[in-house]
Coordinates of N, CA and C and ligand atoms in Angstrom, one line a residue:
M1 N 6.8 -22.8 -4.0 CA 6.2 -21.4 -4.3 C 5.1 -21.7 -5.2
T2 N 4.1 -21.3 -4.9 CA 2.7 -21.2 -6.2 C 3.1 -19.9 -7.0
Q3 N 3.0 -19.9 -8.2 CA 3.3 -18.4 -8.9 C 1.8 -18.1 -8.9
R4 N 2.0 -16.6 -8.6 CA 0.6 -15.9 -8.5 C 0.6 -14.7 -9.4
T5 N -0.4 -14.1 -9.9 CA -0.5 -13.1 -10.4 C -0.8 -11.8 -9.6
V6 N 0.4 -11.0 -9.6 CA 0.2 -9.7 -8.7 C -0.2 -8.6 -9.4
L7 N -0.9 -7.5 -8.5 CA -0.9 -6.1 -9.0 C -0.7 -5.3 -8.1
I8 N 0.1 -4.3 -8.1 CA 0.7 -3.3 -7.2 C 0.4 -1.8 -7.5
T9 N -0.7 -1.1 -6.8 CA -1.0 0.3 -7.6 C 0.4 1.0 -6.9
G10 N 0.7 2.1 -8.0 CA 1.9 3.0 -7.9 C 3.0 2.4 -7.8
G11 N 3.3 1.7 -8.9 CA 4.7 0.7 -9.1 C 5.6 1.2 -9.7
N12 N 5.4 2.5 -10.1 CA 6.3 3.2 -10.7 C 7.9 3.8 -10.2
R13 N 7.7 4.0 -8.8 CA 8.4 4.6 -7.7 C 8.4 4.1 -6.5
G14 N 9.4 4.5 -5.6 CA 9.3 4.1 -4.2 C 9.1 2.7 -3.5
I15 N 8.2 2.8 -2.6 CA 8.0 1.6 -1.8 C 7.4 0.4 -3.0
G16 N 6.3 0.8 -3.7 CA 5.4 0.1 -4.9 C 6.3 -0.4 -5.6
R17 N 7.5 0.2 -6.2 CA 8.3 -0.3 -7.6 C 9.2 -1.2 -6.6
S18 N 9.6 -1.0 -5.5 CA 10.4 -2.0 -4.7 C 9.8 -3.4 -4.4
I19 N 8.6 -3.3 -4.2 CA 7.5 -4.3 -4.1 C 7.5 -5.1 -5.2
A20 N 7.4 -4.5 -6.5 CA 7.3 -5.1 -7.6 C 8.4 -6.0 -7.9
E21 N 9.6 -5.2 -7.4 CA 10.8 -6.0 -7.8 C 10.9 -7.2 -7.0
E22 N 10.8 -7.2 -5.7 CA 10.7 -8.2 -5.1 C 9.8 -9.5 -5.5
F23 N 8.6 -9.1 -5.8 CA 7.9 -10.4 -6.4 C 8.2 -11.0 -7.8
I24 N 9.0 -9.9 -8.7 CA 9.4 -10.6 -9.8 C 10.5 -11.3 -9.5
R25 N 11.4 -10.9 -8.6 CA 12.5 -11.9 -8.0 C 12.2 -13.1 -8.0
Q26 N 11.1 -13.1 -7.2 CA 10.6 -14.5 -6.4 C 10.0 -15.4 -7.6
G27 N 9.5 -14.6 -8.8 CA 9.2 -15.4 -9.7 C 7.8 -15.4 -10.0
H28 N 7.1 -14.2 -9.6 CA 5.5 -14.2 -9.8 C 5.5 -13.5 -10.9
R29 N 4.2 -13.4 -11.5 CA 3.7 -12.7 -12.5 C 3.2 -11.4 -12.0
V30 N 3.9 -10.0 -12.6 CA 3.5 -8.9 -12.0 C 3.0 -7.7 -12.8
A31 N 1.9 -7.1 -12.0 CA 1.4 -6.0 -13.0 C 1.9 -4.6 -11.9
V32 N 1.7 -3.5 -12.6 CA 1.4 -2.4 -11.7 C 0.9 -1.3 -12.1
T33 N 0.3 -0.6 -11.4 CA -0.4 0.8 -12.2 C 0.5 1.8 -11.8
A34 N 0.4 2.6 -13.0 CA 1.2 4.0 -13.1 C 0.6 4.9 -13.8
R35 N 0.6 6.0 -13.0 CA 0.0 7.0 -13.8 C 0.8 8.1 -15.0
T36 N 2.3 7.7 -14.7 CA 3.0 8.4 -15.5 C 4.3 7.3 -15.0
G37 N 5.3 7.3 -16.3 CA 6.2 6.3 -16.2 C 6.0 4.9 -16.4
E38 N 7.0 4.1 -15.8 CA 6.7 2.7 -15.9 C 7.1 1.9 -14.6
G39 N 6.9 0.6 -14.4 CA 7.4 -0.1 -13.4 C 8.5 -0.6 -14.0
P40 N 9.1 -1.6 -12.9 CA 10.4 -2.0 -13.2 C 10.4 -3.3 -14.3
S41 N 11.5 -3.3 -14.6 CA 11.5 -4.4 -16.1 C 10.9 -5.8 -15.5
G42 N 10.2 -6.6 -16.2 CA 9.7 -7.4 -16.0 C 8.2 -7.5 -15.5
A43 N 7.9 -6.3 -15.3 CA 6.4 -6.0 -14.6 C 5.5 -5.4 -15.9
L44 N 4.6 -5.9 -16.0 CA 3.3 -5.5 -17.0 C 2.9 -4.1 -16.3
T45 N 3.1 -2.9 -17.1 CA 2.7 -1.7 -16.3 C 1.5 -1.3 -17.2
V46 N 0.3 -1.1 -16.5 CA -1.1 -0.4 -16.5 C -1.5 1.0 -16.2
V47 N -1.8 1.7 -17.3 CA -2.1 3.1 -16.6 C -3.4 3.2 -15.6
A48 N -3.1 3.7 -14.9 CA -4.3 3.8 -13.8 C -4.4 5.0 -12.9
D49 N -5.3 5.7 -12.6 CA -5.5 6.4 -11.3 C -6.5 6.0 -10.4
V50 N -6.2 5.8 -9.2 CA -6.9 5.4 -8.4 C -8.0 6.2 -7.8
T51 N -8.4 7.3 -8.3 CA -9.0 8.2 -7.9 C -10.2 8.4 -9.2
D52 N -9.8 7.2 -10.0 CA -10.6 7.3 -11.5 C -11.3 5.8 -11.4
A53 N -12.5 5.3 -11.0 CA -12.9 3.8 -11.4 C -12.8 3.5 -12.6
A54 N -13.0 4.2 -13.6 CA -12.9 3.6 -15.0 C -11.7 3.2 -15.5
S55 N -10.4 4.1 -14.7 CA -9.3 3.8 -15.5 C -8.8 2.6 -14.7
L56 N -9.0 2.3 -13.3 CA -9.2 1.1 -12.8 C -9.4 -0.4 -13.4
D57 N -11.0 0.0 -13.6 CA -11.5 -1.1 -14.4 C -10.7 -1.4 -15.8
A58 N -10.6 -0.4 -16.5 CA -9.6 -0.8 -17.7 C -8.2 -1.6 -17.4
A59 N -7.6 -1.0 -16.1 CA -6.4 -1.5 -15.8 C -6.5 -2.9 -15.5
F60 N -7.6 -3.1 -14.6 CA -7.9 -4.7 -14.2 C -8.0 -5.7 -15.5
A61 N -9.1 -4.9 -16.3 CA -9.2 -5.9 -17.6 C -7.8 -6.2 -18.2
E62 N -6.8 -5.3 -18.4 CA -5.6 -5.5 -19.4 C -4.9 -6.3 -18.3
V63 N -4.9 -6.5 -17.1 CA -4.2 -7.2 -16.6 C -4.9 -8.7 -16.3
E64 N -6.0 -8.9 -16.1 CA -6.8 -9.9 -16.4 C -6.4 -10.7 -17.4
E65 N -6.7 -9.9 -18.8 CA -6.4 -10.6 -20.1 C -5.1 -11.2 -20.3
K66 N -3.9 -10.1 -20.0 CA -2.6 -10.7 -20.4 C -2.0 -11.8 -19.1
L67 N -2.4 -11.6 -17.7 CA -1.6 -12.2 -16.8 C -2.5 -13.1 -16.1
G68 N -3.9 -12.8 -16.1 CA -4.8 -13.8 -15.3 C -5.4 -12.9 -14.3
A69 N -6.2 -13.5 -13.4 CA -7.1 -12.6 -12.8 C -6.0 -12.5 -11.1
V70 N -6.1 -11.3 -10.8 CA -5.3 -10.8 -9.5 C -5.3 -11.5 -8.3
E71 N -4.6 -12.2 -8.3 CA -4.3 -13.4 -6.8 C -3.8 -12.4 -5.6
I72 N -3.1 -11.5 -5.6 CA -2.4 -11.0 -4.8 C -2.5 -9.3 -5.3
L73 N -3.2 -8.6 -4.3 CA -3.4 -7.1 -4.6 C -2.5 -6.2 -3.4
V74 N -1.6 -5.5 -3.9 CA -0.8 -4.5 -3.3 C -1.5 -3.0 -3.3
A75 N -2.4 -2.7 -2.2 CA -2.7 -1.1 -2.3 C -1.8 -0.1 -1.7
N76 N -1.2 0.4 -2.6 CA 0.3 0.9 -2.1 C 0.3 2.6 -2.7
A77 N -0.5 3.0 -3.6 CA -0.5 4.5 -4.2 C -1.0 5.1 -2.9
G78 N -0.5 6.3 -2.4 CA -0.6 7.1 -1.5 C -0.1 8.6 -1.8
I79 N -0.9 9.5 -0.6 CA -0.2 10.8 -1.1 C -0.3 11.6 0.4
T80 N 0.5 12.5 0.4 CA 0.4 13.6 1.7 C 0.2 15.0 1.3
R81 N -0.6 15.6 1.8 CA -0.9 16.8 1.9 C -0.8 17.4 3.3
D82 N 0.5 17.6 3.8 CA 0.7 18.0 5.4 C 0.6 19.5 5.6
T83 N -0.3 19.5 6.5 CA -0.3 21.2 7.3 C -1.2 20.9 8.3
L84 N -1.0 22.1 9.4 CA -1.6 21.9 10.9 C -3.2 21.8 10.6
L85 N -4.0 21.3 11.4 CA -5.5 21.2 11.3 C -6.2 22.5 11.0
M86 N -5.9 23.8 11.8 CA -6.5 25.0 11.4 C -6.1 25.2 10.2
R87 N -5.0 25.0 9.2 CA -4.8 25.6 8.2 C -5.2 24.4 7.1
M88 N -5.7 23.3 7.3 CA -6.2 22.5 6.5 C -7.3 22.6 5.8
S89 N -7.3 22.8 4.1 CA -8.0 23.0 3.5 C -9.4 21.6 3.4
D90 N -10.4 22.1 2.9 CA -11.3 20.9 2.6 C -10.6 20.1 1.2
E91 N -10.0 21.0 0.6 CA -9.2 20.2 -0.8 C -8.1 19.2 -0.3
Q92 N -7.4 19.8 0.7 CA -6.3 19.1 1.5 C -6.8 17.8 1.8
F93 N -7.7 18.1 2.6 CA -8.3 16.8 3.3 C -9.0 15.8 2.2
E94 N -9.9 16.1 1.2 CA -10.4 15.3 0.7 C -9.5 14.6 -0.6
E95 N -8.7 15.2 -1.2 CA -7.7 15.0 -2.1 C -6.8 13.6 -1.1
V96 N -6.4 13.7 0.1 CA -6.1 12.5 0.5 C -6.9 11.7 0.9
V97 N -8.0 11.7 1.2 CA -9.1 10.7 1.3 C -9.5 9.9 0.2
N98 N -9.5 10.8 -0.8 CA -9.9 10.2 -2.3 C -8.9 9.3 -2.8
T99 N -7.5 9.5 -2.4 CA -6.4 8.8 -3.2 C -6.4 7.6 -1.8
N100 N -5.9 7.8 -0.8 CA -5.7 7.1 0.3 C -6.9 5.7 0.9
L101 N -7.8 6.4 0.5 CA -8.8 5.5 1.2 C -9.8 5.0 0.1
N102 N -10.4 6.3 -0.4 CA -11.5 5.9 -1.4 C -10.7 5.0 -2.6
G103 N -9.8 5.5 -3.0 CA -8.7 4.9 -3.9 C -8.4 3.1 -3.7
V104 N -8.0 2.9 -2.5 CA -7.9 1.4 -1.8 C -9.1 0.8 -1.9
F105 N -10.2 1.4 -1.2 CA -11.6 1.1 -1.9 C -11.9 0.4 -3.0
R106 N -11.8 1.5 -4.2 CA -11.8 1.0 -5.4 C -11.3 -0.2 -6.0
V107 N -9.9 -0.2 -5.7 CA -9.0 -1.2 -6.1 C -9.2 -2.8 -5.5
V108 N -9.4 -2.7 -4.0 CA -10.0 -3.9 -3.3 C -11.3 -4.6 -3.6
R109 N -12.4 -3.6 -3.9 CA -13.8 -4.0 -4.7 C -13.6 -4.8 -5.9
R110 N -12.6 -4.2 -6.6 CA -12.4 -4.7 -8.1 C -12.0 -6.0 -8.0
A111 N -10.8 -6.3 -7.2 CA -9.8 -7.3 -7.0 C -10.8 -8.5 -6.4
S112 N -11.4 -8.1 -5.4 CA -12.5 -9.2 -5.1 C -13.1 -10.2 -5.8
I113 N -13.5 -9.6 -7.1 CA -14.5 -10.3 -7.6 C -13.4 -11.5 -8.3
G114 N -12.3 -11.4 -8.7 CA -12.0 -12.7 -9.2 C -11.2 -13.4 -8.2
M115 N -10.9 -12.9 -6.7 CA -10.5 -13.6 -5.9 C -11.6 -14.5 -5.2
I116 N -12.7 -14.0 -5.3 CA -14.1 -14.6 -4.7 C -14.1 -16.2 -5.6
K117 N -14.1 -15.9 -7.1 CA -14.2 -16.6 -8.1 C -13.4 -17.8 -7.9
K118 N -11.7 -17.3 -7.7 CA -10.7 -18.1 -7.6 C -10.4 -18.8 -6.2
K119 N -11.1 -18.5 -5.6 CA -11.4 -18.9 -4.0 C -9.6 -18.7 -3.1
F120 N -9.3 -17.9 -3.7 CA -8.0 -17.6 -3.2 C -7.7 -15.8 -3.4
G121 N -7.1 -15.4 -2.4 CA -6.8 -14.1 -2.3 C -6.0 -13.5 -1.3
R122 N -5.2 -12.5 -1.6 CA -4.0 -11.8 -0.7 C -4.2 -10.4 -0.8
I123 N -4.7 -9.8 0.2 CA -5.1 -8.2 0.1 C -3.9 -7.6 1.5
I124 N -3.2 -6.8 1.0 CA -2.2 -6.1 1.6 C -2.2 -4.6 1.2
L125 N -2.7 -4.0 2.4 CA -2.9 -2.6 2.3 C -1.8 -1.7 3.1
I126 N -1.3 -1.2 2.1 CA -0.1 0.0 2.9 C -0.4 1.0 3.5
G127 N -0.1 0.8 4.7 CA -0.9 1.9 5.9 C 0.0 2.7 6.0
S128 N 0.3 3.0 7.6 CA 1.2 3.7 8.0 C 1.5 3.8 9.7
V129 N 2.6 4.1 10.3 CA 2.6 3.8 11.7 C 2.1 5.1 12.0
V130 N 1.7 5.9 11.3 CA 0.9 7.1 12.1 C -0.5 7.0 12.0
G131 N -1.0 5.8 11.4 CA -2.5 5.3 11.5 C -2.8 5.1 12.7
L132 N -2.0 4.7 13.8 CA -2.4 4.3 15.2 C -1.5 5.4 16.0
L133 N -0.3 5.8 15.7 CA 0.3 7.1 16.5 C 0.0 8.2 16.4
G134 N -0.8 8.5 15.4 CA -0.8 9.9 15.1 C 0.3 10.6 14.5
S135 N 0.3 11.9 14.2 CA 1.2 12.8 13.6 C 0.6 14.4 13.6
A136 N 1.3 15.1 14.0 CA 1.0 16.6 14.0 C 0.8 16.8 12.5
G137 N 0.2 17.6 11.8 CA 0.2 18.0 10.7 C -0.3 17.1 9.4
Q138 N -0.7 15.9 9.8 CA -1.1 14.8 9.2 C -2.7 14.2 9.4
V139 N -3.5 15.2 10.1 CA -5.0 15.1 10.2 C -5.5 14.1 9.1
N140 N -5.3 14.6 7.9 CA -5.8 14.1 6.8 C -5.5 12.6 6.5
Y141 N -4.0 12.6 6.4 CA -3.1 11.3 5.9 C -3.5 10.2 7.0
S142 N -3.2 10.5 8.4 CA -3.1 9.6 9.5 C -4.7 8.8 9.7
S143 N -5.7 9.9 9.5 CA -7.1 9.5 9.3 C -7.2 8.4 8.0
T144 N -6.7 8.4 7.0 CA -6.9 7.3 6.1 C -6.3 6.2 6.5
K145 N -5.0 6.4 6.8 CA -4.4 5.4 7.0 C -4.8 4.5 8.5
S146 N -5.2 4.9 9.4 CA -5.9 4.0 10.4 C -7.6 3.5 9.6
A147 N -8.2 4.0 9.0 CA -9.4 3.4 8.5 C -9.0 2.3 7.6
L148 N -7.6 2.1 7.2 CA -7.4 0.8 6.6 C -7.2 -0.5 7.6
V149 N -7.3 0.1 8.6 CA -7.2 -1.1 9.3 C -8.6 -1.9 9.8
G150 N -9.5 -0.8 10.0 CA -10.9 -1.2 9.6 C -11.4 -1.7 8.6
M151 N -10.8 -1.5 7.6 CA -11.2 -2.0 6.0 C -10.7 -3.5 6.1
A152 N -9.1 -3.8 6.3 CA -8.6 -4.9 6.3 C -9.4 -5.8 7.3
R153 N -9.7 -5.6 8.6 CA -10.7 -6.2 9.2 C -11.9 -6.6 9.0
S154 N -12.7 -5.9 8.4 CA -14.0 -6.0 8.0 C -13.9 -7.1 6.5
I155 N -12.7 -7.0 5.7 CA -12.8 -7.9 4.8 C -12.4 -9.2 5.2
T156 N -11.6 -8.9 6.2 CA -11.4 -10.3 7.0 C -12.5 -11.2 7.4
R157 N -13.6 -10.4 8.1 CA -14.7 -10.8 8.6 C -15.6 -11.3 7.3
E158 N -15.5 -10.8 6.3 CA -16.8 -10.9 5.1 C -15.9 -11.9 4.3
L159 N -14.6 -12.0 4.1 CA -14.2 -13.0 2.9 C -13.3 -14.2 3.5
G160 N -13.0 -13.8 4.7 CA -12.0 -15.1 5.7 C -12.2 -16.4 5.2
A161 N -13.6 -16.8 4.9 CA -13.6 -18.1 4.9 C -13.5 -18.9 3.2
R162 N -13.2 -17.5 2.6 CA -13.1 -18.1 0.9 C -11.5 -18.1 0.8
N163 N -10.7 -18.0 1.9 CA -9.3 -18.3 1.4 C -8.7 -16.9 1.0
I164 N -9.3 -15.9 1.5 CA -8.9 -14.4 1.2 C -8.5 -13.7 2.7
T165 N -7.3 -13.4 2.8 CA -6.7 -12.5 3.9 C -6.7 -11.2 3.5
A166 N -6.6 -10.4 4.7 CA -6.3 -8.9 4.5 C -5.8 -8.4 5.3
N167 N -4.3 -7.3 5.3 CA -3.8 -7.2 6.3 C -3.0 -5.9 5.8
V168 N -2.8 -5.3 7.1 CA -2.2 -3.8 6.7 C -0.6 -4.2 7.1
I169 N 0.3 -3.5 6.1 CA 1.5 -3.4 6.6 C 1.6 -1.9 6.8
A170 N 2.4 -1.8 8.0 CA 2.6 0.0 8.4 C 3.8 0.2 8.6
P171 N 4.6 0.7 7.3 CA 5.7 1.1 7.7 C 6.0 2.5 8.4
G172 N 7.3 2.8 9.1 CA 7.5 3.6 9.4 C 8.1 4.7 8.5
F173 N 9.4 5.3 9.0 CA 10.0 6.3 7.8 C 10.9 5.4 6.9
I174 N 10.6 5.4 5.6 CA 11.2 4.6 4.6 C 11.7 5.9 3.7
D175 N 13.0 5.7 3.1 CA 13.7 6.3 2.1 C 13.1 6.6 0.8
T176 N 12.3 7.2 0.6 CA 11.5 7.6 -0.9 C 11.5 9.2 -1.1
D177 N 10.6 9.5 -2.0 CA 10.5 10.8 -2.4 C 9.5 11.5 -1.4
M178 N 8.7 10.6 -0.8 CA 7.7 11.3 0.0 C 8.5 11.7 1.3
T179 N 9.6 11.0 2.2 CA 10.1 11.5 3.3 C 11.4 12.5 2.7
A180 N 11.8 12.4 1.6 CA 12.8 13.4 0.8 C 12.5 14.5 0.8
A181 N 10.6 14.7 0.8 CA 10.3 16.1 0.8 C 9.9 16.7 1.8
L182 N 10.4 16.3 3.1 CA 10.5 16.7 4.6 C 11.7 17.5 4.8
P183 N 11.5 18.7 5.7 CA 12.9 19.6 6.0 C 13.6 18.7 6.5
E184 N 15.0 18.8 6.2 CA 16.0 18.0 7.1 C 16.0 18.1 8.2
D185 N 15.8 19.5 9.3 CA 15.6 19.2 10.3 C 14.8 18.4 11.0
Q186 N 13.4 18.2 10.3 CA 12.5 17.5 10.8 C 12.6 16.0 10.4
Q187 N 13.6 15.4 9.2 CA 14.2 14.3 9.2 C 14.8 13.8 10.5
A188 N 15.8 14.7 10.8 CA 16.8 14.5 12.1 C 16.1 14.1 13.1
D189 N 15.2 15.0 13.5 CA 14.3 14.7 14.5 C 13.4 13.6 14.7
Y190 N 13.1 13.0 13.5 CA 12.5 11.6 13.3 C 13.5 10.8 14.0
K191 N 14.5 10.8 13.2 CA 15.4 9.9 13.4 C 16.1 9.7 15.0
K192 N 16.0 10.8 15.5 CA 16.3 10.5 17.3 C 15.0 9.8 17.8
R193 N 13.9 9.9 17.0 CA 12.9 9.3 17.9 C 12.7 7.5 17.5
I194 N 13.2 7.2 16.4 CA 13.1 5.8 16.0 C 14.2 5.1 16.6
P195 N 13.9 4.1 17.5 CA 14.8 3.5 18.1 C 15.7 2.6 17.3
A196 N 15.5 2.2 16.1 CA 16.5 1.8 15.2 C 17.8 2.8 14.7
G197 N 17.0 4.0 15.0 CA 18.1 5.4 14.8 C 18.3 5.9 13.4
R198 N 17.4 5.0 12.4 CA 17.6 5.4 11.0 C 16.4 5.2 10.1
F199 N 16.0 5.5 8.8 CA 15.1 5.4 8.1 C 15.1 3.9 7.5
A200 N 14.0 3.4 7.0 CA 14.5 1.8 6.2 C 14.6 2.2 4.7
S201 N 14.7 1.4 4.0 CA 15.0 1.3 2.6 C 13.8 0.4 2.3
P202 N 13.5 1.0 1.1 CA 11.8 0.5 0.4 C 12.0 -1.2 0.4
E203 N 13.5 -1.8 0.2 CA 13.5 -3.1 0.1 C 13.1 -4.0 1.5
E204 N 13.1 -3.3 2.7 CA 12.7 -4.1 3.9 C 11.5 -4.0 4.0
V205 N 10.7 -3.0 3.3 CA 9.3 -3.4 3.3 C 9.0 -4.2 2.5
A206 N 9.5 -4.1 1.3 CA 8.9 -5.1 0.1 C 9.2 -6.6 0.6
R207 N 10.2 -7.0 1.5 CA 10.2 -8.5 1.9 C 9.3 -8.8 2.7
V208 N 8.9 -7.7 3.4 CA 7.8 -8.3 4.5 C 6.2 -8.3 3.6
V209 N 6.0 -7.5 2.7 CA 5.0 -7.5 2.0 C 4.9 -9.1 1.3
T210 N 6.0 -9.4 0.8 CA 6.1 -10.5 -0.2 C 5.9 -11.9 0.6
W211 N 6.6 -11.5 1.9 CA 6.1 -12.7 2.8 C 4.6 -12.6 3.2
M212 N 4.2 -11.7 3.5 CA 2.7 -11.6 4.2 C 1.9 -12.1 2.8
A213 N 2.3 -12.4 1.8 CA 1.4 -12.8 0.6 C 2.0 -14.3 0.3
S214 N 2.7 -14.7 1.2 CA 3.4 -16.3 0.7 C 2.5 -17.1 1.6
D215 N 2.6 -18.4 1.3 CA 1.9 -19.5 1.8 C 2.3 -19.6 3.4
D216 N 3.3 -19.1 3.7 CA 3.9 -19.1 5.1 C 2.5 -18.2 6.3
A217 N 2.5 -17.3 5.4 CA 1.6 -16.3 5.9 C 0.0 -16.8 6.0
A218 N -0.4 -17.6 5.5 CA -1.8 -18.2 5.1 C -2.6 -17.8 6.1
Y219 N -2.4 -17.7 7.5 CA -3.4 -18.1 8.5 C -3.4 -16.7 9.5
I220 N -2.7 -15.5 8.7 CA -2.5 -14.3 9.3 C -3.6 -13.4 8.4
S221 N -4.3 -12.9 9.3 CA -5.7 -11.9 8.4 C -6.2 -10.9 9.6
G222 N -6.3 -9.8 9.1 CA -6.8 -8.5 9.5 C -5.5 -8.0 10.7
A223 N -4.5 -8.1 10.7 CA -3.5 -7.8 11.3 C -2.8 -6.6 10.9
V224 N -2.1 -5.9 11.8 CA -1.2 -4.7 11.4 C 0.4 -4.8 11.7
I225 N 1.1 -5.1 10.7 CA 2.5 -5.6 10.8 C 3.2 -4.2 10.5
P226 N 4.0 -3.8 11.8 CA 4.9 -2.6 11.8 C 5.9 -3.1 10.9
V227 N 6.7 -2.1 10.3 CA 7.8 -1.8 9.6 C 8.4 -0.7 9.8
D228 N 8.6 -0.6 11.2 CA 9.1 0.9 11.7 C 10.2 1.0 12.6
G229 N 11.2 0.2 12.8 CA 12.3 0.4 13.6 C 11.7 0.6 15.3
G230 N 10.8 0.1 15.5 CA 10.1 0.4 16.9 C 9.6 1.7 17.1
L231 N 9.4 2.4 16.3 CA 8.8 3.9 16.2 C 7.3 3.7 16.9
G232 N 6.5 2.9 16.4 CA 5.1 2.7 17.1 C 5.0 2.0 17.8
M233 N 6.0 1.3 18.6 CA 6.1 0.2 19.5 C 4.7 0.6 20.6
G234 N 3.8 -0.5 20.9 CA 2.6 -0.6 21.9 C 1.5 0.0 21.3
H235 N 1.4 0.1 19.5 CA 0.2 0.5 19.5 C -0.4 -0.9 18.2
Ligands
NAP1 N1 7.8 6.7 2.7 C1 7.4 6.4 3.8 O1 8.1 6.8 4.6 C2 6.1 5.7 3.9 C3 5.8 5.3 5.4 C4 4.7 5.1 5.8 C5 3.6 4.8 4.8 N2 4.2 4.7 3.5 C6 3.2 4.7 2.3 O2 3.6 3.8 1.5 C7 3.1 4.2 0.1 C8 4.2 4.5 -1.0 O3 4.8 5.5 -0.3 P1 6.1 6.1 -1.1 O4 6.9 6.7 0.1 O5 6.8 5.1 -2.2 O6 5.9 7.3 -1.9 P2 6.2 7.9 -3.6 O7 7.5 7.6 -3.6 O8 5.8 9.4 -3.2 O9 5.0 7.0 -4.3 C9 3.7 7.1 -4.3 C10 3.4 6.6 -5.5 O10 1.8 6.5 -5.4 C11 1.4 6.8 -6.7 N3 0.0 7.7 -6.9 C12 -0.1 8.7 -6.0 N4 -1.4 9.0 -6.2 C13 -1.9 8.3 -6.9 C14 -3.0 8.0 -7.8 N5 -4.1 8.8 -7.7 N6 -3.5 7.2 -9.0 C15 -2.6 6.3 -9.0 N7 -1.2 6.1 -8.3 C16 -1.0 7.2 -7.4 C17 2.2 7.7 -7.2 O11 2.5 7.7 -8.9 P3 3.0 9.1 -9.6 O12 4.3 8.5 -9.7 O13 2.2 9.0 -10.7 O14 2.7 10.2 -8.6 C18 3.6 6.7 -6.9 O15 3.9 5.4 -7.5 C19 2.1 5.1 0.2 O16 0.6 4.6 0.6 C20 2.4 6.0 1.8 O17 1.5 6.5 2.5 C21 5.1 5.6 3.2

């Protein structure tokens, strides 16, 4: 295994924190962004908000100075603002787009500079099963997650010859604060629709992400890898 410098956005909790823990366990140099709180022990925590390009720039500069150029980027930070289409405000739509899509664009653009210089890069975008499946009450969120597929594929076409891959990991329902916020009857209903009959742990996503960043996955790019217990089959 080659030791790499890894940056994960939103590494203070949830899936991002698990991804950081797994990269640390495998012996990589790991940094996480956090707006509040800290990443796991063994990670460098840098303060950044993905909606604020200047804070991201400062975070990247700190990571580059302390750990070297980012070779593996996991764009994980994301939010939901669920409500039905006719009730969705411009603010609820735009806030989700600004975090989940524009925020990913900002970090990917910044990371690509170092990756092009290094002639190495692994860009992993955390999408969602609903990006391709759709979801009532999530017109804003699902639009951003399907947009990540176009982004990963365009990056692949632009930078594929420079030893840079870009892929989307599309989780289904994972046990984090995001799903805990769903009403219990809705959680039970989703579980009935998932062939695996359960939500996944964040670690089950983290292990797929670290594999996607490994040398074993060097020839995979522009792919959408589901981690969803079969929920999105056929998409
Ligand atoms: N949980 C699921 O079932 C599920 C399923 C499919 C996809 N996903 C995706 O997986 C990713 C992680 O989800 P999760 O379940 O771990 O969510 P979570 O527990 O709600 O954590 C979200 C993370 O994103 C960070 N974040 C949000 N807005 C940010 C911003 N503007 N700038 C910087 N960081 C920001 C949060 O930081 P703060 O602590 O500062 O808020 C937190 O670290 C998201 O992209 C989500 O869409 C989750």
